[in-house]
């Protein structure tokens, strides 16, 4: 059998998706049930425990194919947006509703119970969250459950940003969080994924996957805005020929840094640039 990556193929020794029968070994094979994320974010963890490592996050409106629900309130499945597999809180999932019409286009927006910004917000949504807007109320877009969001903070679901680097720049100063992908915290590959997806391009979740899947080869000596610079376990975005932008554990946030300084600092820590990719 060809070895499959368990990060993006739903199989475990105990259980696997039925479409993987004959490709992996498992005690049982099951059909999945499609759910939608109904919370602003849903943490996707490596094991069904609140203190398990965070691998990524699903956002409101994301669809997930679920293969197991536990009595303890965990759901094991695969995100449709990037194929990532893991454990989510079952309470964050619900029955898929009407197709999303809009998405959040700012780093975070607030949901009000009516068309008045003086009302206490009922929720806050991250960039990329998908919504079904049913009507317009003054300056607000209104969802089926009555949330009123500033219309200026939304974009049509199929809208595409021309400059994904400008999207990444919006997250400058955001805290570093392993597995995160919102303005409350994100990691290096999460930043790249959010920005690249905003430009309408498919993007895997982890940096090693991104290095294999994105763009064409380039070089540090010919760096342009938007090039991706990869190290083992890390990725940065070229802000221009001399500066890069990345979420990193040195600054513990999304930071802009001179290219030469970053390359030298990371090399001193034992890692060298493995490739440069141009989208």
XYZ file of C-alpha atoms in Angstrom:
279
model
C 0.000 0.000 0.000
C 1.097 3.578 -0.663
C 1.635 5.462 2.604
C -1.009 8.170 3.001
C -0.622 11.294 5.109
C -3.017 11.028 8.089
C -3.176 14.830 8.274
C -5.201 14.894 5.057
C -6.581 11.354 4.812
C -9.184 10.240 7.366
C -7.853 6.995 8.772
C -6.799 5.644 12.164
C -6.109 2.070 13.280
C -9.650 1.934 14.693
C -11.576 3.711 11.954
C -11.281 5.005 8.389
C -13.417 6.620 5.724
C -15.059 4.062 3.451
C -13.461 5.552 0.326
C -10.058 4.533 1.713
C -10.962 0.839 1.840
C -8.141 -1.110 0.198
C -5.692 1.779 0.696
C -5.304 1.685 4.484
C -5.753 -0.795 7.300
C -8.446 -0.136 9.892
C -10.798 -2.152 12.081
C -13.843 -0.438 10.574
C -14.738 1.664 7.542
C -17.642 4.137 7.635
C -19.426 6.655 5.449
C -19.167 10.246 6.587
C -21.937 12.698 7.461
C -21.587 16.306 6.318
C -21.804 19.025 8.970
C -21.208 22.771 9.063
C -19.263 24.780 11.633
C -21.756 26.950 13.542
C -19.353 28.647 15.955
C -17.015 31.537 14.979
C -14.108 29.086 15.186
C -13.715 25.417 16.041
C -10.357 24.138 17.212
C -9.151 21.044 15.376
C -7.024 18.923 17.693
C -4.815 15.883 17.349
C -6.689 13.917 20.004
C -10.181 14.247 21.513
C -9.112 16.268 24.547
C -9.198 20.002 25.311
C -5.502 20.005 26.185
C -4.414 18.097 23.063
C -2.176 19.941 20.575
C -3.987 22.393 18.316
C -3.396 21.508 14.666
C -5.633 24.059 12.938
C -8.964 25.841 13.206
C -12.191 25.605 11.255
C -14.192 28.785 10.694
C -17.890 29.556 10.752
C -19.508 28.139 7.618
C -16.778 25.595 6.909
C -18.081 22.146 6.016
C -16.721 19.023 7.677
C -17.205 15.367 6.794
C -17.606 13.616 10.152
C -16.816 9.928 10.577
C -17.193 9.530 14.344
C -19.055 11.223 17.184
C -18.090 10.267 20.735
C -20.218 10.244 23.863
C -17.751 12.737 25.341
C -18.710 15.374 22.765
C -15.961 15.049 20.172
C -16.264 14.675 16.406
C -13.557 13.204 14.163
C -13.568 14.235 10.546
C -12.103 16.089 7.591
C -12.440 19.762 6.654
C -13.628 20.324 3.108
C -11.740 23.607 2.738
C -8.214 22.161 2.942
C -8.683 18.454 3.656
C -7.289 18.594 7.185
C -8.281 15.764 9.540
C -8.740 15.999 13.291
C -11.007 16.193 16.319
C -13.496 19.044 16.760
C -15.967 19.841 19.561
C -19.280 18.337 18.478
C -21.153 21.353 19.866
C -19.442 23.520 17.219
C -21.155 21.548 14.420
C -24.635 21.687 13.004
C -26.728 20.784 9.987
C -25.600 22.640 6.841
C -27.947 25.466 5.905
C -28.388 27.546 2.746
C -25.293 28.235 0.691
C -23.143 31.061 1.995
C -23.481 34.358 0.149
C -20.791 36.439 1.880
C -17.587 36.148 3.866
C -15.849 38.313 6.442
C -13.204 40.411 4.675
C -11.616 42.131 7.693
C -9.537 40.556 10.443
C -12.536 40.511 12.801
C -16.064 41.900 12.796
C -18.820 42.162 15.378
C -22.375 40.848 15.175
C -25.074 43.038 16.709
C -28.636 41.964 17.598
C -30.064 44.931 15.659
C -29.106 47.830 13.388
C -27.412 49.817 16.160
C -23.687 49.795 17.004
C -24.539 50.815 20.583
C -26.149 47.427 21.222
C -23.964 44.826 22.993
C -22.446 42.540 20.324
C -23.651 38.958 20.354
C -20.636 37.503 18.561
C -17.353 38.258 16.804
C -16.303 36.571 13.566
C -12.859 36.067 12.012
C -11.713 36.776 8.468
C -12.933 34.034 6.149
C -16.055 33.150 8.134
C -18.868 32.401 5.672
C -22.418 33.679 6.115
C -25.782 33.628 4.417
C -27.079 37.188 4.210
C -30.851 37.413 3.811
C -31.393 41.183 3.686
C -29.916 44.626 4.179
C -30.897 46.801 7.163
C -29.537 50.331 6.805
C -25.737 49.894 6.885
C -25.996 46.339 8.151
C -26.114 42.956 6.453
C -28.507 40.632 8.263
C -28.269 36.858 8.649
C -31.148 34.449 9.030
C -30.667 34.287 12.798
C -30.828 38.071 13.143
C -27.168 38.963 13.390
C -26.480 42.461 12.073
C -22.975 42.869 10.661
C -21.435 46.026 9.185
C -21.925 45.513 5.456
C -18.594 47.202 4.775
C -16.860 44.311 6.577
C -18.228 41.668 4.187
C -17.482 40.609 0.630
C -19.379 38.321 -1.754
C -18.412 34.710 -1.193
C -16.681 34.519 -4.585
C -14.807 37.829 -4.244
C -11.052 37.584 -4.804
C -8.364 39.901 -3.449
C -5.795 41.087 -5.984
C -2.894 41.332 -3.515
C -2.680 38.537 -0.961
C 0.312 40.229 0.678
C -1.936 43.157 1.611
C -4.194 40.658 3.383
C -1.244 39.252 5.329
C -0.202 42.797 6.284
C -3.564 43.261 8.024
C -2.432 40.713 10.621
C 0.759 42.544 11.655
C 1.082 42.353 15.428
C -1.262 39.369 15.758
C -0.044 36.997 18.488
C 1.677 33.795 17.443
C -0.430 30.704 18.110
C 0.536 27.251 16.915
C -2.375 25.961 14.828
C -4.211 29.288 14.893
C -5.639 31.067 11.863
C -7.499 34.125 13.179
C -6.670 37.598 14.472
C -6.636 36.168 18.013
C -3.572 34.115 17.088
C -2.062 32.329 14.126
C 1.056 30.514 12.985
C 3.249 30.915 9.918
C 1.354 28.590 7.597
C -1.999 29.790 8.923
C -1.118 33.332 7.881
C -0.144 32.143 4.411
C -3.285 30.054 4.054
C -5.660 32.855 5.072
C -3.983 35.337 2.732
C -3.670 33.014 -0.259
C -7.238 31.738 0.061
C -8.479 35.347 0.147
C -6.959 35.671 -3.325
C -9.082 32.738 -4.488
C -6.261 30.204 -4.637
C -6.378 26.777 -2.972
C -3.817 26.458 -0.214
C -2.876 23.508 2.019
C -2.611 24.024 5.771
C 0.964 23.127 6.778
C 4.182 24.704 5.507
C 5.619 21.449 4.111
C 2.405 20.923 2.116
C 2.500 24.526 0.912
C 6.094 24.155 -0.240
C 5.121 21.180 -2.395
C 1.856 22.569 -3.744
C 2.218 26.305 -4.276
C 3.823 28.268 -7.080
C 6.955 27.686 -9.103
C 10.628 27.703 -8.027
C 12.399 31.030 -7.598
C 15.421 32.282 -5.618
C 16.331 34.670 -2.805
C 18.480 36.630 -5.257
C 15.398 37.376 -7.362
C 12.883 37.970 -4.611
C 9.602 39.736 -5.414
C 6.600 40.798 -3.375
C 4.462 37.741 -2.705
C 7.195 35.122 -3.024
C 7.081 32.466 -0.316
C 10.319 31.607 1.506
C 10.450 28.163 3.107
C 12.540 26.602 5.837
C 11.906 23.201 7.379
C 8.791 23.844 9.435
C 8.497 27.543 8.590
C 7.283 29.863 5.837
C 7.430 33.612 5.296
C 5.974 36.003 2.724
C 8.179 38.439 0.843
C 6.924 41.945 1.546
C 9.393 43.228 -1.043
C 12.891 42.270 -2.227
C 14.447 43.110 1.157
C 11.724 42.488 3.733
C 9.596 39.546 4.756
C 6.417 39.119 6.745
C 5.838 36.097 8.937
C 4.176 34.760 12.049
C 7.044 33.474 14.136
C 7.934 32.277 17.609
C 10.921 34.649 17.872
C 8.757 37.769 17.909
C 5.739 35.732 19.130
C 3.586 37.600 16.628
C 3.220 38.459 12.965
C 6.186 40.703 12.253
C 7.884 42.490 9.379
C 11.619 41.812 9.352
C 14.592 42.530 7.066
C 15.243 39.475 4.910
C 18.967 39.250 5.658
C 18.394 39.492 9.411
C 15.720 36.802 9.377
C 17.749 34.407 7.232
C 20.821 34.858 9.443
C 18.866 34.494 12.695
C 17.079 31.340 11.550
C 20.329 29.899 10.193
C 21.983 30.500 13.576
C 19.135 28.484 15.108
C 20.010 25.573 12.810
C 17.738 25.942 9.791
C 18.431 27.132 6.237
C 16.128 28.212 3.430
C 14.915 25.134 1.563
C 13.130 26.876 -1.317
C 11.490 30.030 -2.641
C 8.178 29.682 -4.446
C 6.489 32.266 -6.667
C 2.697 32.268 -6.968
